Coordinates of C-alpha atoms and ligand atoms in Angstrom, one line a residue:
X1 CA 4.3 51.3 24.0
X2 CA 6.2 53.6 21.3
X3 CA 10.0 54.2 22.4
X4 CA 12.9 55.0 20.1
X5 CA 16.0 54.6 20.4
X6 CA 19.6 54.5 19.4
X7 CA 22.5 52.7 20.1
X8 CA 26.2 53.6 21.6
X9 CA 29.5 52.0 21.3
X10 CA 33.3 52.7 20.8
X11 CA 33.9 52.7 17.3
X12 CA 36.9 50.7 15.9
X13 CA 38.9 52.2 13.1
X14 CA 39.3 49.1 10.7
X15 CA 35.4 47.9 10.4
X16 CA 32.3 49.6 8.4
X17 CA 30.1 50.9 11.3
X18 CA 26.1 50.3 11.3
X19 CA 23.6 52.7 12.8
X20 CA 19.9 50.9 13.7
X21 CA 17.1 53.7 14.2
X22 CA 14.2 51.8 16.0
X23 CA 11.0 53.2 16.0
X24 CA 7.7 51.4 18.1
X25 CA 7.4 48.7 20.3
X26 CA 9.4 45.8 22.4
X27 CA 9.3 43.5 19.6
X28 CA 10.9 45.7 17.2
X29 CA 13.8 46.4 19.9
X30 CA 14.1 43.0 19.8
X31 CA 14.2 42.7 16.3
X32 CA 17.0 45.3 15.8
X33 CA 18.7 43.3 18.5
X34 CA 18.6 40.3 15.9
X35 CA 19.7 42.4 13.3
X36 CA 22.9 44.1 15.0
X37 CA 23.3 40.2 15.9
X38 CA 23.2 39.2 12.0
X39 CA 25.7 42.3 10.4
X40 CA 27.9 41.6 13.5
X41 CA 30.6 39.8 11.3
X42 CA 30.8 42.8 8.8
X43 CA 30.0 45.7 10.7
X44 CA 30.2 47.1 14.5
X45 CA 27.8 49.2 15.7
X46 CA 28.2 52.7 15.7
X47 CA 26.4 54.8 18.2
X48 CA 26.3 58.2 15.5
X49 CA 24.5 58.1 12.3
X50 CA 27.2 60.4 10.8
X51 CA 29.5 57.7 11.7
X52 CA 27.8 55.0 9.6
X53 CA 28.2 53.2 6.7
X54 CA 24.7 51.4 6.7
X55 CA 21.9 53.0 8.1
X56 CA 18.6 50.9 9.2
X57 CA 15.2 52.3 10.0
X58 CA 13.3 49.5 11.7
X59 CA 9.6 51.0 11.4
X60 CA 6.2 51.3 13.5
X61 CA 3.0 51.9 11.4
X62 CA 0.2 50.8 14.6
X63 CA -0.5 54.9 14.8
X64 CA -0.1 57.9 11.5
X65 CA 2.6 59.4 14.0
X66 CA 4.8 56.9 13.9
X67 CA 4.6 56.6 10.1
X68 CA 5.4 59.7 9.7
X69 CA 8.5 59.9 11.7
X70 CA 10.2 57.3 8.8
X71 CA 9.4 59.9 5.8
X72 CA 11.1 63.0 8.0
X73 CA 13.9 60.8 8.7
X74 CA 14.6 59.6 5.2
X75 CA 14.7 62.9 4.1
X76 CA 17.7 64.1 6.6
X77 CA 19.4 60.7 5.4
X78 CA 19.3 61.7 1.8
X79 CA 21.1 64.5 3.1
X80 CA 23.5 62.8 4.8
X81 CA 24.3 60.2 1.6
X82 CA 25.3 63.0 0.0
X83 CA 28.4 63.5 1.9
X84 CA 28.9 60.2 2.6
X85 CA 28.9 58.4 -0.6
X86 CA 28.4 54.7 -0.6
X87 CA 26.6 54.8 2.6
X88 CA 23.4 52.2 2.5
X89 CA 20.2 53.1 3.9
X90 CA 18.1 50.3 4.5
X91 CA 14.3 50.2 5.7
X92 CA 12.6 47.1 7.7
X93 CA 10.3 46.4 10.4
X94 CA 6.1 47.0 9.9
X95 CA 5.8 49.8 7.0
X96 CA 8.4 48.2 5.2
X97 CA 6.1 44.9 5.6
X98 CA 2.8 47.4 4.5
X99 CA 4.5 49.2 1.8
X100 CA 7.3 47.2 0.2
X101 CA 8.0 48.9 -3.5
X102 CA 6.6 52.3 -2.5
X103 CA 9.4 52.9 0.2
X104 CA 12.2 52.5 -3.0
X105 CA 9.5 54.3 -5.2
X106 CA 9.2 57.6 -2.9
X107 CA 11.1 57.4 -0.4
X108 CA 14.5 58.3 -2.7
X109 CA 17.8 57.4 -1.2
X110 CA 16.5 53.9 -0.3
X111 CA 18.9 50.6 -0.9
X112 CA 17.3 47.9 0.7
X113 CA 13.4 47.2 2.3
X114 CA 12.9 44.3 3.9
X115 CA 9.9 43.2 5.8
X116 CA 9.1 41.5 9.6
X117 CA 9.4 38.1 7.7
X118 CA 12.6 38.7 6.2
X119 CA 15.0 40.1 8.8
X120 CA 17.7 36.9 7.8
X121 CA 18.1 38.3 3.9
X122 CA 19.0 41.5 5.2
X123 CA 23.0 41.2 4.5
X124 CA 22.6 39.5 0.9
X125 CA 20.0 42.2 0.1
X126 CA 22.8 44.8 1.4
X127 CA 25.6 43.2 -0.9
X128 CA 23.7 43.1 -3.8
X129 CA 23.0 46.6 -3.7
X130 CA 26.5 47.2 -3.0
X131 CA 27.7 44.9 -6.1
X132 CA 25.4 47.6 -8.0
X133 CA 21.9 46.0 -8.1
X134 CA 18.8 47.9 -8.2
X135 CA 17.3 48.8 -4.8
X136 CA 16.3 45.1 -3.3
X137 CA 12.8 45.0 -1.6
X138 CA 12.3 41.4 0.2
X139 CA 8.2 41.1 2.1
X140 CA 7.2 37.9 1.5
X141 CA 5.2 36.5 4.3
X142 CA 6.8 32.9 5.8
X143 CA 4.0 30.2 7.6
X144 CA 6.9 28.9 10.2
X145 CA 9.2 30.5 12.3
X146 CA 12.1 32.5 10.9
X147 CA 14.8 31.1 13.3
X148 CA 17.5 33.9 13.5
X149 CA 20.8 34.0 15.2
X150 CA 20.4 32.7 18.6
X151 CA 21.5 35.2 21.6
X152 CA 22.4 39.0 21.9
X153 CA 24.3 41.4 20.4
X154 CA 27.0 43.0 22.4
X155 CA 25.2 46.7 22.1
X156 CA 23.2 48.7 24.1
X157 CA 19.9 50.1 22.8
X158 CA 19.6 52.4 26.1
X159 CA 20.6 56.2 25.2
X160 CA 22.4 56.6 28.7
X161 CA 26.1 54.7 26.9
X162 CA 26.0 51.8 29.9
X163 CA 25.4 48.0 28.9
X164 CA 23.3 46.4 30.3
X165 CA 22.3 42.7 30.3
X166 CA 20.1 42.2 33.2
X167 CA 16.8 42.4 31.6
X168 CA 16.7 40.5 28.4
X169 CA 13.4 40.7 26.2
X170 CA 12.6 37.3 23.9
X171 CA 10.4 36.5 21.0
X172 CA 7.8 33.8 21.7
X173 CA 5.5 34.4 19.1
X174 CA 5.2 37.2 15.8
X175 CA 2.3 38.3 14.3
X176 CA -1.4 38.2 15.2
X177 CA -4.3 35.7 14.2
X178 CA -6.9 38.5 16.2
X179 CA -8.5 41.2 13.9
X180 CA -9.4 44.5 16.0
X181 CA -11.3 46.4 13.7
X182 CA -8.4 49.4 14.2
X183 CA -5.3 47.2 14.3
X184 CA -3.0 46.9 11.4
X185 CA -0.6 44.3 12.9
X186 CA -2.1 40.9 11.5
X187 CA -1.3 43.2 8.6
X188 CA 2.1 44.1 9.0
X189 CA 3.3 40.8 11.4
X190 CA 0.9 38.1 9.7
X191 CA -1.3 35.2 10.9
X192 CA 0.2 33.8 14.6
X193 CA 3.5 32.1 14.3
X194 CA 4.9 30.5 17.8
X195 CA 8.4 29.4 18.4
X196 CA 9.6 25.9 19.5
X197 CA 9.9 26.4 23.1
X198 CA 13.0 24.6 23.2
X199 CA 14.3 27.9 21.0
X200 CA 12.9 30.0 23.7
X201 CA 14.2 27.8 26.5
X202 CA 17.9 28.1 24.9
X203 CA 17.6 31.5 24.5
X204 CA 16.9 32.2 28.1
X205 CA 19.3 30.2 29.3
X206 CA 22.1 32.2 27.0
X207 CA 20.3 35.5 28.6
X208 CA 21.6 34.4 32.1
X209 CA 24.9 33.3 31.1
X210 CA 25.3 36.9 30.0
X211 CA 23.9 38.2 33.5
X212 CA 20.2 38.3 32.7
X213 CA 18.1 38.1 35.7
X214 CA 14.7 38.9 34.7
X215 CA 12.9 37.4 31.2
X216 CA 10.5 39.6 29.0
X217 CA 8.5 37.2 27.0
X218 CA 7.2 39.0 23.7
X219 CA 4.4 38.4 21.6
X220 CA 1.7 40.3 20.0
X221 CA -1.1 38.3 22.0
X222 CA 1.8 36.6 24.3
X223 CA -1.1 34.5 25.8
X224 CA -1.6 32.5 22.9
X225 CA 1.4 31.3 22.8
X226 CA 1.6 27.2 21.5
X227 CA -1.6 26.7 19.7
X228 CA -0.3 27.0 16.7
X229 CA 2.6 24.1 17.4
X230 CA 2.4 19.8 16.9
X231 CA 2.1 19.4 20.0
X232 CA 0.3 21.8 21.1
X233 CA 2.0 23.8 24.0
X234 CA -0.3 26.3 26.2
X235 CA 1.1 29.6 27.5
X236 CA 1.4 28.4 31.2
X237 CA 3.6 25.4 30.0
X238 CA 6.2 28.0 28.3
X239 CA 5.7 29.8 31.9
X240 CA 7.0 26.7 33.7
X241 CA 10.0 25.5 31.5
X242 CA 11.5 29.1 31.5
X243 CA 11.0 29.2 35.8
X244 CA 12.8 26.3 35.9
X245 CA 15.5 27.4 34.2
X246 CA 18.3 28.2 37.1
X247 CA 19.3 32.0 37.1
X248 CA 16.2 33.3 36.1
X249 CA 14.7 35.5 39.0
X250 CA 12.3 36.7 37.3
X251 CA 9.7 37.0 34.1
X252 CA 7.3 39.1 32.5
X253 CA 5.7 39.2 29.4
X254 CA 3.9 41.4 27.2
X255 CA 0.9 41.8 26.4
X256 CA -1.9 39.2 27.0
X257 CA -4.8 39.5 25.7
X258 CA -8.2 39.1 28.1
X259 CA -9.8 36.6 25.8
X260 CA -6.9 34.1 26.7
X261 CA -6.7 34.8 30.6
X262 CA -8.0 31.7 31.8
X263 CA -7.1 30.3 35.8
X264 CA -4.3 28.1 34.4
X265 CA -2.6 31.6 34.0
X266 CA -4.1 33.4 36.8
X267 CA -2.9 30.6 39.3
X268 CA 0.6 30.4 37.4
X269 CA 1.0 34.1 38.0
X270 CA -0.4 34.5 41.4
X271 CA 1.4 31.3 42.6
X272 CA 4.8 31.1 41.3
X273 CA 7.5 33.3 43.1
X274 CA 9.5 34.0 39.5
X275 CA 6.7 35.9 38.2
X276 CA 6.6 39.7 38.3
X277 CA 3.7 41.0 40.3
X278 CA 2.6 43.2 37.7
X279 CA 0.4 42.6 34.1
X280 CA 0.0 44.8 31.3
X281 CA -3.0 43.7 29.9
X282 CA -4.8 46.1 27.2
X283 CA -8.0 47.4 27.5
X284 CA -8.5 49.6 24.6
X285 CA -12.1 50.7 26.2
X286 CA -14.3 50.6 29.0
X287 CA -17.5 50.6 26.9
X288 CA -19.1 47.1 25.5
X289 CA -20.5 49.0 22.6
X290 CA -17.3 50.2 21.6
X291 CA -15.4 46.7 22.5
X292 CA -17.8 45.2 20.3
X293 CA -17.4 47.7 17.6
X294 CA -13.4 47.1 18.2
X295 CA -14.2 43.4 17.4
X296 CA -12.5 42.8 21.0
X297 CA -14.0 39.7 21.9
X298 CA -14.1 40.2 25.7
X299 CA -16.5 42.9 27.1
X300 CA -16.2 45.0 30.4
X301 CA -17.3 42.3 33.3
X302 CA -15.0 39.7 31.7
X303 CA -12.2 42.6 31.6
X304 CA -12.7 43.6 35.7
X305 CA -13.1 39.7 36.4
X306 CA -9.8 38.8 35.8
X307 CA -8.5 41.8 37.3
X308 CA -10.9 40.5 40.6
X309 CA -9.4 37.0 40.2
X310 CA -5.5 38.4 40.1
X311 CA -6.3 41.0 42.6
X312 CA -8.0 38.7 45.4
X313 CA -5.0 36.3 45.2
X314 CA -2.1 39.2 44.9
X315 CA -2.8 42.8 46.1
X316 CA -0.1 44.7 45.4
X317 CA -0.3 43.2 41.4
X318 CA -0.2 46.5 39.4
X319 CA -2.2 46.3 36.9
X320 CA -1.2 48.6 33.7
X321 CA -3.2 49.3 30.0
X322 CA -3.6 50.5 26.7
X323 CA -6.7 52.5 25.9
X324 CA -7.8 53.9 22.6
X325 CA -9.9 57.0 22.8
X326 CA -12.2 58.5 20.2
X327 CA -13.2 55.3 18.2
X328 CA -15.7 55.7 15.2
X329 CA -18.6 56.0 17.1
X330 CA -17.7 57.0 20.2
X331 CA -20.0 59.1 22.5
X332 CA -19.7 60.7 25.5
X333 CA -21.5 57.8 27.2
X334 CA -19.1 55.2 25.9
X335 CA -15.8 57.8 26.9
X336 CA -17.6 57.6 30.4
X337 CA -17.4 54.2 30.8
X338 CA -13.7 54.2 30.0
X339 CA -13.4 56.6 32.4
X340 CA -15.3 54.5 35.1
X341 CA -13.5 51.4 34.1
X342 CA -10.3 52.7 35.4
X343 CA -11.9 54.1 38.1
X344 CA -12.8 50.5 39.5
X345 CA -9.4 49.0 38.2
X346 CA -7.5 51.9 39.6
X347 CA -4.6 51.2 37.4
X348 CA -0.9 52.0 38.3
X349 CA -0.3 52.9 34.7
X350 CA -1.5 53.3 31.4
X351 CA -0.6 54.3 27.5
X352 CA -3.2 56.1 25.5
X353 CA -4.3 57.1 22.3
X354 CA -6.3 59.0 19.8
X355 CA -7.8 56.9 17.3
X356 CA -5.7 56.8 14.1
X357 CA -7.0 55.3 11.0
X358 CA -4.9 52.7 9.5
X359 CA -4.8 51.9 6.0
X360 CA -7.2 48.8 4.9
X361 CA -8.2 48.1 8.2
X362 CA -12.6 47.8 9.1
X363 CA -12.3 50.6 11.5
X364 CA -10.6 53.1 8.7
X365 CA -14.0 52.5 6.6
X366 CA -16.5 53.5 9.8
X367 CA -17.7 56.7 10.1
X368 CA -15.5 59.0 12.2
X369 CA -18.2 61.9 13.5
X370 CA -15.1 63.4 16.2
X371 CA -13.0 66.4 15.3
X372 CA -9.6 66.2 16.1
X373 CA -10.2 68.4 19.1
X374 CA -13.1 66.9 20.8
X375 CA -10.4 63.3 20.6
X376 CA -7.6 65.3 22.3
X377 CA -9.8 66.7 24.8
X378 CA -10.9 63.2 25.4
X379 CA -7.4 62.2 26.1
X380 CA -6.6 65.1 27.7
X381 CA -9.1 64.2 30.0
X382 CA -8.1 60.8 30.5
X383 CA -4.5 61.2 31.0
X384 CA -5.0 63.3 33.9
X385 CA -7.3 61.4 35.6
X386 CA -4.3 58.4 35.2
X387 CA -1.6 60.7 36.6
X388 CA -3.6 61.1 39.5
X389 CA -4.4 57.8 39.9
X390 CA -0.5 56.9 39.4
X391 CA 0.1 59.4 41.8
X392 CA -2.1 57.7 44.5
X393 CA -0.6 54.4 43.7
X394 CA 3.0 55.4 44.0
X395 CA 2.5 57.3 47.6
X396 CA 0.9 54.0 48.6
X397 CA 3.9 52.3 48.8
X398 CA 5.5 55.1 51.4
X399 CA 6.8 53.3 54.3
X400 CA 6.3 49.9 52.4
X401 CA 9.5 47.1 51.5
X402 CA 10.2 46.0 47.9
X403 CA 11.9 43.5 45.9
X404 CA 14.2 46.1 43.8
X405 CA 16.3 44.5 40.9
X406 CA 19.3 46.8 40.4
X407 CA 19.3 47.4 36.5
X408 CA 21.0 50.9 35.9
X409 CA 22.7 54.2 37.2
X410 CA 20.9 56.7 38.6
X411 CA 20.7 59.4 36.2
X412 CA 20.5 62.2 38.6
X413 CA 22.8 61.1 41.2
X414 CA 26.4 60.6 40.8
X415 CA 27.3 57.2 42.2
X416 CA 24.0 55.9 42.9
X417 CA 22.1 52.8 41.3
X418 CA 18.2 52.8 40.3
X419 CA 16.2 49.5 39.7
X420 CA 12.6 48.0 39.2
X421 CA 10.1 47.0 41.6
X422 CA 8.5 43.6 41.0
X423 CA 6.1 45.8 40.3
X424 CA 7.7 47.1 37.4
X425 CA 8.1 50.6 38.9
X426 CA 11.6 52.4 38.7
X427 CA 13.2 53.0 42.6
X428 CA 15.7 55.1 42.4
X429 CA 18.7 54.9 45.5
X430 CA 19.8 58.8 46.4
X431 CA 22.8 57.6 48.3
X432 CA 25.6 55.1 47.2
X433 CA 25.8 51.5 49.5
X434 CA 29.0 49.6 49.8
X435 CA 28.6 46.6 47.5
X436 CA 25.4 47.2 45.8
X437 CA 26.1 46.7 41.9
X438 CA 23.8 46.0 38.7
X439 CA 22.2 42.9 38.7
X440 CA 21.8 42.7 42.5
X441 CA 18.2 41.6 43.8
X442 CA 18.1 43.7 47.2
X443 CA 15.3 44.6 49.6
X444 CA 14.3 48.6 50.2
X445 CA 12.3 50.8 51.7
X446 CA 9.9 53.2 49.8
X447 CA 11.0 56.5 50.8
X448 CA 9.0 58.8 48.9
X449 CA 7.7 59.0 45.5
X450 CA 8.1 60.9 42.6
X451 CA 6.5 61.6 39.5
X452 CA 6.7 58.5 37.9
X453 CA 9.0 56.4 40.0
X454 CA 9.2 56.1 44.1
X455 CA 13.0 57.0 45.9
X456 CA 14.0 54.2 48.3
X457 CA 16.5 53.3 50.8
X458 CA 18.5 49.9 50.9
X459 CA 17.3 47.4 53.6
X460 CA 20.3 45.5 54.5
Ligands
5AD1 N1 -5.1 53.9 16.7 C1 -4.8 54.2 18.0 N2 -4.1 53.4 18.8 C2 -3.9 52.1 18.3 N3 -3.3 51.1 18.9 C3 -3.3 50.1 18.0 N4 -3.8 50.5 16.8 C4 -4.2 51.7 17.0 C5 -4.9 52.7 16.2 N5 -5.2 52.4 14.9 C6 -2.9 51.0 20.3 C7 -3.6 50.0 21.1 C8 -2.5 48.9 21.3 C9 -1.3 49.8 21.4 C10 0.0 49.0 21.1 O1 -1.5 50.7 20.3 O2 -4.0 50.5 22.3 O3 -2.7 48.1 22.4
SF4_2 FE1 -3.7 44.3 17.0 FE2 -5.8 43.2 18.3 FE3 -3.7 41.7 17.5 FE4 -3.4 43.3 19.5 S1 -4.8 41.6 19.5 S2 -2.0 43.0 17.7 S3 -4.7 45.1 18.9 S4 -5.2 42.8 16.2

């Protein structure tokens, strides 16, 4: 899931103000989170990049697009240096990781580059550039842990200027010991790294003290979490320690990879209240030739098996994806199974691409037959066929009562609250009720829905 986002806050007069641009997915907004965390003593955060005195790009390079979004930026920030002289500009997160040295070499203006390993040098690399270094690159690879400031930064990374705490999103794992012929992640992130749960556990527990109700668990292939630790610690374990933790009403994570599904997780998920009824679980295609060719090691029957097993024991799980379209190789025949796929699945939700080539990867080196067009058209196709299906989903649950957690304003109606379905769909409230505040955990009535979210009244 690509997002970007910025920060807001009231800026003090008397402290240098830092701006973090993040660009890509959960784990990166988490990562910026670590950062803000670790320049907290020397600067505040500033919500406008005009405002700041050290700028940080924290990168995405799983698609082209997202690359390409760092070199645009750096070129309005060399403008901006100019009339802010002794402002740093600073460049982390997975292209930094992939192309250390080149980012100071062409992408001018640059102070510091520091990879997805790194993220603790960050404010010695700054001051030595400051005390008049040479630009400092840092992208060594570490084999443990890098253990960062525990807890959260006081800033918001939502655009709409409100904090809030009640969804907290923790690292339980970086990096990736899979290779999918397209991905460039065990690249950028490295082999499989877990954390010591009782890290994870503390971290959770400061998330409610701050008002956190609900736990995001992140890792690349969250599922695999704890093979990689003395002892050994499996997935479901992790599951069980944070549930127990009092305050914590509920958890996700994201995303688990079907290879690591097995019924310890399937009966953890359909069993125990805490967990969200919902799984985002990445399919990438519907089509065993291209799964293979993918170097997914799961194939279609596996993939709709444990959708059958979550499905039989929870019926209103939503089930949400990632899908890749226009792979090397891929014919109309294989694109038709995709499309049949979701048909059987029907899911509530799901993110997809056109193939992008990514530098050294096996998939880059395969022969790529597909014009641009005929890939578009492909998605085209394919994203339609979802918002239908969404659609369908989302007017099932007319007339139907949720679990809503209250998590934000409603944009569009002064007054009124909007939160999240177990479900993981946004309900928005269209008139205010006495009492009702952020953080609550309320019962409603589906109303009606909308494009992408359902309207709801409160049940009291
Ligand atoms: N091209 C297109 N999509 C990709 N993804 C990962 N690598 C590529 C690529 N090279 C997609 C996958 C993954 C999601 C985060 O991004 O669907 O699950
Ligand atoms: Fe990339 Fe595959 Fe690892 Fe996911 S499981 S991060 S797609 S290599």
């Amino acid at each position: 899931m690509e997002r970007d986002s910025d920060n807001t806050q009231q800026v003090k007069p008397d402290k240098p103000g830092v701006y973090i641009h993040t660009f890509g997915c959960q784990m990166n907004e988490y990562d910026s989170q670590k950062l803000y965390k670790i320049f907290e003593k020397e600067y505040q955060p500033v919500s406008d990049v005009t405002q700041a005195d050290l700028v940080l790009i924290n990168t995405c390079s799983i698609r082209d697009k997202a690359e390409k979004k760092l070199y645009s930026m750096l070129g309005e920030l060399r403008g901006l240096k100019r009339e802010r002289p002794g402002m740093m500009v600073g460049v982390c997160g997975c292209v930094a990781q992939q192309e250390g040295e080149n980012i100071v070499k062409y992408g001018r203006g640059v102070d510091v580059v520091f990879g997805t390993h790194n993220l603790s040098l960050a404010p010695s690399l700054v001051q030595l550039r400051k005390n008049g270094a040479a630009p400092q690159v840092a992208v060594n690879y570490r084999e443990e842990w890098e253990e960062l400031p525990l807890g959260f930064a006081d800033v918001d990374l939502t655009k709409n200027g409100q904090k809030q705490h009640v969804t907290s999103f923790i690292s339980i794992s970086r990096g990736c010991n899979k290779s999918c012929s397209y991905c460039i992640v065990p690249t950028t992130r490295g082999p499989e790294v877990s954390r010591a749960v009782e890290e994870i556990e503390r971290e959770a527990r400061i998330a409610v003290h701050r008002g956190s109700k609900e736990i995001v668990l992140l890792g690349q292939t969250v599922n695999s979490y704890g093979l990689d630790l003395q002892p050994r610690v499996s997935f479901v374990a992790l599951l069980e320690r944070i549930a127990a933790i009092p305050g914590v009403e509920r958890i996700r994570f994201t995303s688990p990879h079907p290879q690591e599904v097995r019924q310890d997780l399937i009966d953890f998920v359909s069993s125990n209240s805490k967990m969200c009824r919902h799984i985002h679980m990445p399919l990438q295609s519907g089509s065993d030739r291209i799964l293979k060719a993918m170097n997914r090691n799961y194939r279609r029957d596996k993939y709709l098996s444990i959708i059958d097993a979550l499905k039989s024991r929870v019926p209103d799980m939503a089930i949400t994806t990632d899908i890749i379209v226009g792979f090397p190789g891929e014919t109309e025949e294989d694109f038709r199974q995709t499309l049949d796929l979701m048909d059987l699945v029907q899911f509530d939700n799901s993110y997809s691409f056109t193939f992008s080539p990514r530098p050294g990867t096996a998939a880059a080196a395969m022969q790529d037959l597909l014009s641009q067009d005929e890939k578009a058209e492909r998605l085209q196709v394919l994203q339609r066929k979802q918002e239908e299906m969404t659609a369908r989903r989302l007017a099932s649950w007319v007339g139907k009562e949720v679990e809503v957690l209250v998590d934000n304003r409603n944009l569009n109606r002064e007054g009124c609250l909007q939160g999240r379905t177990s479900q993981n769909v946004m309900l928005n409230f269209d008139v205010p009720y006495e009492g009702l505040k952020i953080g609550d955990i309320v019962k409603a009535r589906v109303v009606a829905p909308k494009r992408f979210t359902l309207q709801g009244e409160l049940i009291r």
